[in-house]
Coordinates of C-alpha atoms in Angstrom, one line a residue:
X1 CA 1.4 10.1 12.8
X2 CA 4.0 12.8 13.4
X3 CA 5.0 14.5 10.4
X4 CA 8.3 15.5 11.4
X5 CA 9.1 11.8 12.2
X6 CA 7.7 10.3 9.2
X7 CA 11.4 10.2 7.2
X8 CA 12.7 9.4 10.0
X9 CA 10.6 6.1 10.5
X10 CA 10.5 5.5 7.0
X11 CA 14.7 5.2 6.6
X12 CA 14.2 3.1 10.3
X13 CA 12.2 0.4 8.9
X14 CA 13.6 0.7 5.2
X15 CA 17.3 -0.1 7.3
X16 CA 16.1 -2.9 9.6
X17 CA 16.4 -6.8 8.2
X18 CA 14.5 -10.2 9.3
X19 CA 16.1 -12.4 7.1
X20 CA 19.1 -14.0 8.1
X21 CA 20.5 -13.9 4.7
X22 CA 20.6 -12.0 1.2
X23 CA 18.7 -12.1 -2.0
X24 CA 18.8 -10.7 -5.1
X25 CA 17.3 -7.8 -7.1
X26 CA 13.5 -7.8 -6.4
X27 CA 13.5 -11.3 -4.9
X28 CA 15.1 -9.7 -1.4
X29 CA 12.3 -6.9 -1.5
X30 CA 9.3 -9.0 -2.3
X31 CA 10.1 -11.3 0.9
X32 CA 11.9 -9.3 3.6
X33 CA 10.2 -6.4 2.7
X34 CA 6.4 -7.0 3.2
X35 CA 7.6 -7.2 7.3
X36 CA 9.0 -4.5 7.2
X37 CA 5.9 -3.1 5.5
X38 CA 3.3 -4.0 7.8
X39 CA 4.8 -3.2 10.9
X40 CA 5.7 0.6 9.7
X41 CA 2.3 1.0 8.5
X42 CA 1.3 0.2 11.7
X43 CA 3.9 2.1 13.8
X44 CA 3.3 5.3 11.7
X45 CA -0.9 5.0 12.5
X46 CA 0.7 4.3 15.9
X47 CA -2.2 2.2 16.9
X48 CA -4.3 0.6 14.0
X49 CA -7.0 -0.6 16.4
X50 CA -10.5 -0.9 15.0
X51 CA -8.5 1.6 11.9
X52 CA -10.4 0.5 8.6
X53 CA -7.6 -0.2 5.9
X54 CA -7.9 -1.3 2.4
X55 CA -4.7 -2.6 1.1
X56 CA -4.8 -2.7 -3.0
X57 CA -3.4 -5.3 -4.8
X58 CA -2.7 -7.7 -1.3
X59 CA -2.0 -10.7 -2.7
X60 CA -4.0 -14.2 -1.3
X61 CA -1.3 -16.8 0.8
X62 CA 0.3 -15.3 3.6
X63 CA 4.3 -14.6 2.2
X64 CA 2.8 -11.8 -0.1
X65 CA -0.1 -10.7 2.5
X66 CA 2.4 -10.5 5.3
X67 CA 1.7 -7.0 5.7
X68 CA -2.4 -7.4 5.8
X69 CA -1.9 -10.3 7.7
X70 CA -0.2 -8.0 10.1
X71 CA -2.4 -5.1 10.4
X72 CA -5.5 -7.7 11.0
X73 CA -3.8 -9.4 14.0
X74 CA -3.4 -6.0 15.6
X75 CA -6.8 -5.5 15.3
X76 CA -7.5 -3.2 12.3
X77 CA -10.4 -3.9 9.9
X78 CA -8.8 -4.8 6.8
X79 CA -10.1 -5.4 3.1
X80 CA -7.7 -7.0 0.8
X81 CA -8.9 -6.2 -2.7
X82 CA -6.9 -8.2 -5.7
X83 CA -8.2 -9.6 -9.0
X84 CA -6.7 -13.2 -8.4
X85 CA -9.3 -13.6 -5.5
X86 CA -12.0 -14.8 -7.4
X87 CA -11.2 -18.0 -6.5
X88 CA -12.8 -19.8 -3.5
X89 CA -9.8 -21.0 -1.7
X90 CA -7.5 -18.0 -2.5
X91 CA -10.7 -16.1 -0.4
X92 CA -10.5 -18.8 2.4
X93 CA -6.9 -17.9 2.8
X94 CA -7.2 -14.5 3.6
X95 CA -10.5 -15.0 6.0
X96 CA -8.2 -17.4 8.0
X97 CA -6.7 -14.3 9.3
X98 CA -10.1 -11.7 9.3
X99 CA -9.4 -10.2 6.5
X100 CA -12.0 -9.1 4.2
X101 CA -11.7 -10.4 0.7
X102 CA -12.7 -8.6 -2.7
X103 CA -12.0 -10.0 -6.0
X104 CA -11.9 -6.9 -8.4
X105 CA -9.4 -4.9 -10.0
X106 CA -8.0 -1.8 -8.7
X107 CA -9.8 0.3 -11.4
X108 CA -13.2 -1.0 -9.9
X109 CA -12.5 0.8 -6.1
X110 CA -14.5 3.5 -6.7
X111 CA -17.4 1.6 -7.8
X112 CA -17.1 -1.1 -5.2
X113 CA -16.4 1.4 -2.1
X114 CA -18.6 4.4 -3.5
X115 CA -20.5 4.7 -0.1
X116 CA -17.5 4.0 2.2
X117 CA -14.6 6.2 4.2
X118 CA -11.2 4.4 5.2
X119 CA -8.8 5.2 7.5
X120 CA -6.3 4.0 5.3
X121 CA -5.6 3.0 1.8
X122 CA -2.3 0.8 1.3
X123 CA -0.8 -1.1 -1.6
X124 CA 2.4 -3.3 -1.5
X125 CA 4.4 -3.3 -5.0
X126 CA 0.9 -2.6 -6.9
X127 CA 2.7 0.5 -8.3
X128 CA 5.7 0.1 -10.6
X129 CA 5.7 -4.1 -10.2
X130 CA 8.6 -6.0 -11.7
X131 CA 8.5 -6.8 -15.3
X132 CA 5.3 -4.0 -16.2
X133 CA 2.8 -6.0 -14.8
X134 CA 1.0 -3.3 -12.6
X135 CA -2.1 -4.1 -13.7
X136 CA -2.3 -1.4 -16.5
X137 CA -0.6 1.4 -14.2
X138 CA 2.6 2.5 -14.2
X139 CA 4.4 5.4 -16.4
X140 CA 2.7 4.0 -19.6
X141 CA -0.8 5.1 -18.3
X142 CA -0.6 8.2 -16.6
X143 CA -4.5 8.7 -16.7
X144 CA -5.5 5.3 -14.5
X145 CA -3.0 6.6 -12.3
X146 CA -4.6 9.9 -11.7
X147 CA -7.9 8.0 -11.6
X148 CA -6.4 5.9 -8.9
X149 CA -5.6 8.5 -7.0
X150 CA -8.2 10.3 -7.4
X151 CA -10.7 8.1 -6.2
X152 CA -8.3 7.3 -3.5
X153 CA -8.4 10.4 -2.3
X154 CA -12.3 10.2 -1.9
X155 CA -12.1 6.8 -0.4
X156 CA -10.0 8.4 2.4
X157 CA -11.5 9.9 5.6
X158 CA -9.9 13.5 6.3
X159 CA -6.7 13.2 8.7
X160 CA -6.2 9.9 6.9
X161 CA -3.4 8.3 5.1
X162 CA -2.4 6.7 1.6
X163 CA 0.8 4.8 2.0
X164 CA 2.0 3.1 -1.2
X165 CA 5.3 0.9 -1.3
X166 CA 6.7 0.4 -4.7
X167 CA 9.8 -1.9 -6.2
X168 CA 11.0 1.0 -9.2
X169 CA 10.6 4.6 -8.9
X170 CA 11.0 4.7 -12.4
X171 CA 7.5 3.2 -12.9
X172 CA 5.5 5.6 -11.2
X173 CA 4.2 8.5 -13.9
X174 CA 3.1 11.4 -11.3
X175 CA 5.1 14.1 -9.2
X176 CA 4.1 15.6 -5.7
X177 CA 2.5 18.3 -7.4
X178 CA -0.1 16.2 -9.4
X179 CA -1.3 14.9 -5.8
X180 CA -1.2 18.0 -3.7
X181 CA -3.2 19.2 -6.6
X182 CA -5.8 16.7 -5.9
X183 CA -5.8 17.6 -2.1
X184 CA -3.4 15.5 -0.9
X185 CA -0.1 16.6 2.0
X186 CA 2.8 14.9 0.7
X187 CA 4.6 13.5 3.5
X188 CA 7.2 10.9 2.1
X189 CA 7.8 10.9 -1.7
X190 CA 9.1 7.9 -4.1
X191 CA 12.9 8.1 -3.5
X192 CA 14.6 8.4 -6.4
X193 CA 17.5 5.5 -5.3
X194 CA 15.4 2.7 -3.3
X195 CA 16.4 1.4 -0.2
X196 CA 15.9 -2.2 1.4
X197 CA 12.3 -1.6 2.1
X198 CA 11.8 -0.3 -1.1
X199 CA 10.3 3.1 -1.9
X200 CA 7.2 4.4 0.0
X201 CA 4.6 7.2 -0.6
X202 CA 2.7 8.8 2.5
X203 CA 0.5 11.2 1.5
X204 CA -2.7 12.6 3.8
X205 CA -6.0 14.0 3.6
X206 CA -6.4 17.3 5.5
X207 CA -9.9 18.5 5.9

């Protein structure tokens, strides 16, 4: 991943369309965007081949998993960790495409993964969702989202990325100083006006 490329890429994909037709508010994001999603992520690795990603918050049928469904088919080892998947054939959905399932909340990561390293950790509208509903995250609980990242940050292998897409910038509680104060290179920050692909964080474990 080239750093001085990463805005560039970012406004690229957060420009480009695959629907043939408009939606409103959210609606437009939470469809054409996931696309859009998945395919930057992968771009921005530039090859996510045998990469080991888990994507938080990734949904179970494929028009909200588009983006782990994506990363999987190019041959990246993907875990998709939500708390809906604790049923069977929500599970069966996601090994279709070989992806990994785990049915936990996002506060249980750290727990869950305490002996793993990823090459990735992503999350698609788990951060600032429509209508409060990010799982107890968000600018109303400033302290799970420093836990969050936190034990993000030593989930992540060094020379590793966290890239978190978001619907409202006005949901997220932290500034780029709270997470270069936990170790992490801010590459891309929230934009404060969202564009068609939304608003995407890229931050990256040095050694």
């Amino acid at each position: 991943m080239e750093q001085e490329t990463i805005k560039e890429k970012v406004k690229k994909w957060g420009s480009m369309k695959f629907l043939p037709f408009e939606l409103p508010g959210y609606i437009m994001n939470y469809i054409d965007m996931p696309i859009n999603f998945g395919k930057m992520v992968e771009e921005l690795y530039g090859n996510v081949q045998s990469k080991k990603i888990l994507d938080v918050g990734c949904g179970y049928f494929p028009q909200t998993a588009t983006a782990t469904i994506h990363l999987a088919s190019k041959g990246a080892i993907v875990y998709g960790l939500d708390k809906v998947l604790k049923y069977r054939e929500h599970k069966s959905e996601l090994r279709k495409h070989k992806i990994i399932p785990v049915a936990a909340d996002a506060t249980e990561i750290g727990k869950i993964f305490k002996n793993a390293r990823f090459d990735g950790i992503i999350s698609r509208a788990f951060l600032g969702f429509p209508f409060e509903c990010s799982f107890g995250f968000g600018k109303n609980n400033r302290a799970a989202t420093e836990d969050f990242f936190r034990t993000c940050y030593s989930l992540t292998k060094d020379n590793s990325y966290n890239i978190h897409y978001k619907f409202n910038e006005e949901n997220f509680s932290l500034e780029e100083k709270d997470l270069e104060n936990m170790g992490f290179e801010v590459l891309n920050f929230f934009e404060e006006k969202r564009n068609p692909c939304g608003s995407v964080l890229i931050l990256r474990k040095n050694l």
